PDB file of C-alpha atoms in Angstrom:
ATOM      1  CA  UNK A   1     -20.216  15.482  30.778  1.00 59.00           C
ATOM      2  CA  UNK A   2     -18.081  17.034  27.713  1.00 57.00           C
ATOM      3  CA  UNK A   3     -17.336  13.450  26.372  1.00 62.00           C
ATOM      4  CA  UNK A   4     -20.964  12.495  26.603  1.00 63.00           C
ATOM      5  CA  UNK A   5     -22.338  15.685  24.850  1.00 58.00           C
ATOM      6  CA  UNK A   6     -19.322  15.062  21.886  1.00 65.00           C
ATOM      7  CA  UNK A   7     -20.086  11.373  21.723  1.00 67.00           C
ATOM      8  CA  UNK A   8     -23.667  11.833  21.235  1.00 73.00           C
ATOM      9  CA  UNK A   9     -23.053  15.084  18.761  1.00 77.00           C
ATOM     10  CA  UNK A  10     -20.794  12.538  16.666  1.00 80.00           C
ATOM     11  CA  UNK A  11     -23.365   9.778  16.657  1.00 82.00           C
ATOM     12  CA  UNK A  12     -26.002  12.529  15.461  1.00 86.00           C
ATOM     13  CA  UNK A  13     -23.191  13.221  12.694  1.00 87.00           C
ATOM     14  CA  UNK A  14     -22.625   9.776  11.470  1.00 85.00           C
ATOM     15  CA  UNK A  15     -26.047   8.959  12.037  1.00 88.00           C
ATOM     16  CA  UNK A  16     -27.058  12.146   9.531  1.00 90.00           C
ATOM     17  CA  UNK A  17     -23.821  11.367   6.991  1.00 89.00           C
ATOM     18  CA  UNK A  18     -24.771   7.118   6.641  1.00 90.00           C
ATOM     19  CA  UNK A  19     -28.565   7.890   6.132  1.00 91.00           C
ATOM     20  CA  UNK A  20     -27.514  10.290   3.236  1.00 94.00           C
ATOM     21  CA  UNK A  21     -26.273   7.928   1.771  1.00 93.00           C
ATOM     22  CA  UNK A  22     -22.272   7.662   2.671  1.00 92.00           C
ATOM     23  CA  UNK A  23     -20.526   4.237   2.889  1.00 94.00           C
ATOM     24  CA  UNK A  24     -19.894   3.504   6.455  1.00 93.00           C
ATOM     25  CA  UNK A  25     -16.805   1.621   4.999  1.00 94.00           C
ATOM     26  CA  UNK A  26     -15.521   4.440   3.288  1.00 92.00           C
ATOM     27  CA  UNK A  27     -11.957   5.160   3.082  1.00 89.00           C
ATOM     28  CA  UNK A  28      -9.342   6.870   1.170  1.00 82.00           C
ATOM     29  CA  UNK A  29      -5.809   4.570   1.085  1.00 75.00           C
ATOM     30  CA  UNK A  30      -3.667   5.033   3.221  1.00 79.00           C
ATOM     31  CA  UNK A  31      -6.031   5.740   6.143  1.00 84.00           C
ATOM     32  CA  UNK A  32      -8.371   4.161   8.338  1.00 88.00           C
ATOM     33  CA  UNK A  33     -12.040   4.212   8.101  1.00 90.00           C
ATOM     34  CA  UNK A  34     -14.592   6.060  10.459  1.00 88.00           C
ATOM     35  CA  UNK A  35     -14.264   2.461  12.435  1.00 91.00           C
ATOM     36  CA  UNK A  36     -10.562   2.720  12.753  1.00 90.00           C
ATOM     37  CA  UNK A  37     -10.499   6.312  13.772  1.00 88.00           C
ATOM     38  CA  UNK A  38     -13.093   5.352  16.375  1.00 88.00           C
ATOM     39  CA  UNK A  39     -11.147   2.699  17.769  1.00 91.00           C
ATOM     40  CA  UNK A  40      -8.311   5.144  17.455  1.00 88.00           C
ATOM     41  CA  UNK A  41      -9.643   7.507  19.986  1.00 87.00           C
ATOM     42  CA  UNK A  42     -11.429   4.603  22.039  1.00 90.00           C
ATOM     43  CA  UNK A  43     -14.828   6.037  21.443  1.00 88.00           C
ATOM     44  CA  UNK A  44     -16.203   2.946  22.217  1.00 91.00           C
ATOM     45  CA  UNK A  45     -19.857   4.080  21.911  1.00 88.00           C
ATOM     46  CA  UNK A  46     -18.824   5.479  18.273  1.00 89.00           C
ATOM     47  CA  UNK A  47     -17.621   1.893  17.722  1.00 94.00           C
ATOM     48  CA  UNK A  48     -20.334  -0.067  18.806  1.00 94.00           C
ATOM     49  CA  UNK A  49     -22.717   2.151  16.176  1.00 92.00           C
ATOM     50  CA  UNK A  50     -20.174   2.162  13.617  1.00 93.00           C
ATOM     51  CA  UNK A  51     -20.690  -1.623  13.921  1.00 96.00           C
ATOM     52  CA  UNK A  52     -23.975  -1.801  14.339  1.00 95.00           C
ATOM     53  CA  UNK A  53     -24.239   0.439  11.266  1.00 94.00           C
ATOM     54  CA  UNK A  54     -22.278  -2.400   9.547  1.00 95.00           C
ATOM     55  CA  UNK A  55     -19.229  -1.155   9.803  1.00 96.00           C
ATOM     56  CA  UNK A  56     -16.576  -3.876   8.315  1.00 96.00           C
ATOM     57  CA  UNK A  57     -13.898  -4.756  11.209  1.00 95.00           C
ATOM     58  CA  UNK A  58     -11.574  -6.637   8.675  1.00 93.00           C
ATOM     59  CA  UNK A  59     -10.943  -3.297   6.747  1.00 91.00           C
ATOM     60  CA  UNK A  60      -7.267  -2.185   7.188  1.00 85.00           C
ATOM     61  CA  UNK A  61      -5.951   0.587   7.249  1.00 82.00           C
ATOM     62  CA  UNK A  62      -3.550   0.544   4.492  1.00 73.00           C
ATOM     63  CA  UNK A  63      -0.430   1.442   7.263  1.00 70.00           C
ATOM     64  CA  UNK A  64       1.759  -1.698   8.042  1.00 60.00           C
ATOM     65  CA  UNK A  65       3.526  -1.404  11.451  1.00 56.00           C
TER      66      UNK A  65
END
């Protein structure tokens, strides 16, 4: 229940930040975008908006491994 009310209170966040205008691509090198820390976590329901939102998949993170 927990993960359910703090995925949808982060959807109602990005939601709220993208429609003021942020960049859903944003991202300050080196570090990952709201995508990558998404997939970080495995929010996959964060993900799937971020996406939807238009969230660019090919972005990296700036961090080789």
């Amino acid at each position: 229940m927990l993960m359910f009310v703090l995925t949808c209170s982060l959807k109602l966040l990005y939601s709220a930040i993208l429609q003021a205008g942020a960049n859903v691509n944003f991202q300050r090198p080196p570090g990952p975008t709201m995508l990558l820390a998404a997939v970080s976590v495995g929010s996959t329901d964060i993900v799937n908006f971020l996406l939807k939102a238009g969230a660019d998949p090919n972005i990296h993170d700036g961090v080789l491994y």
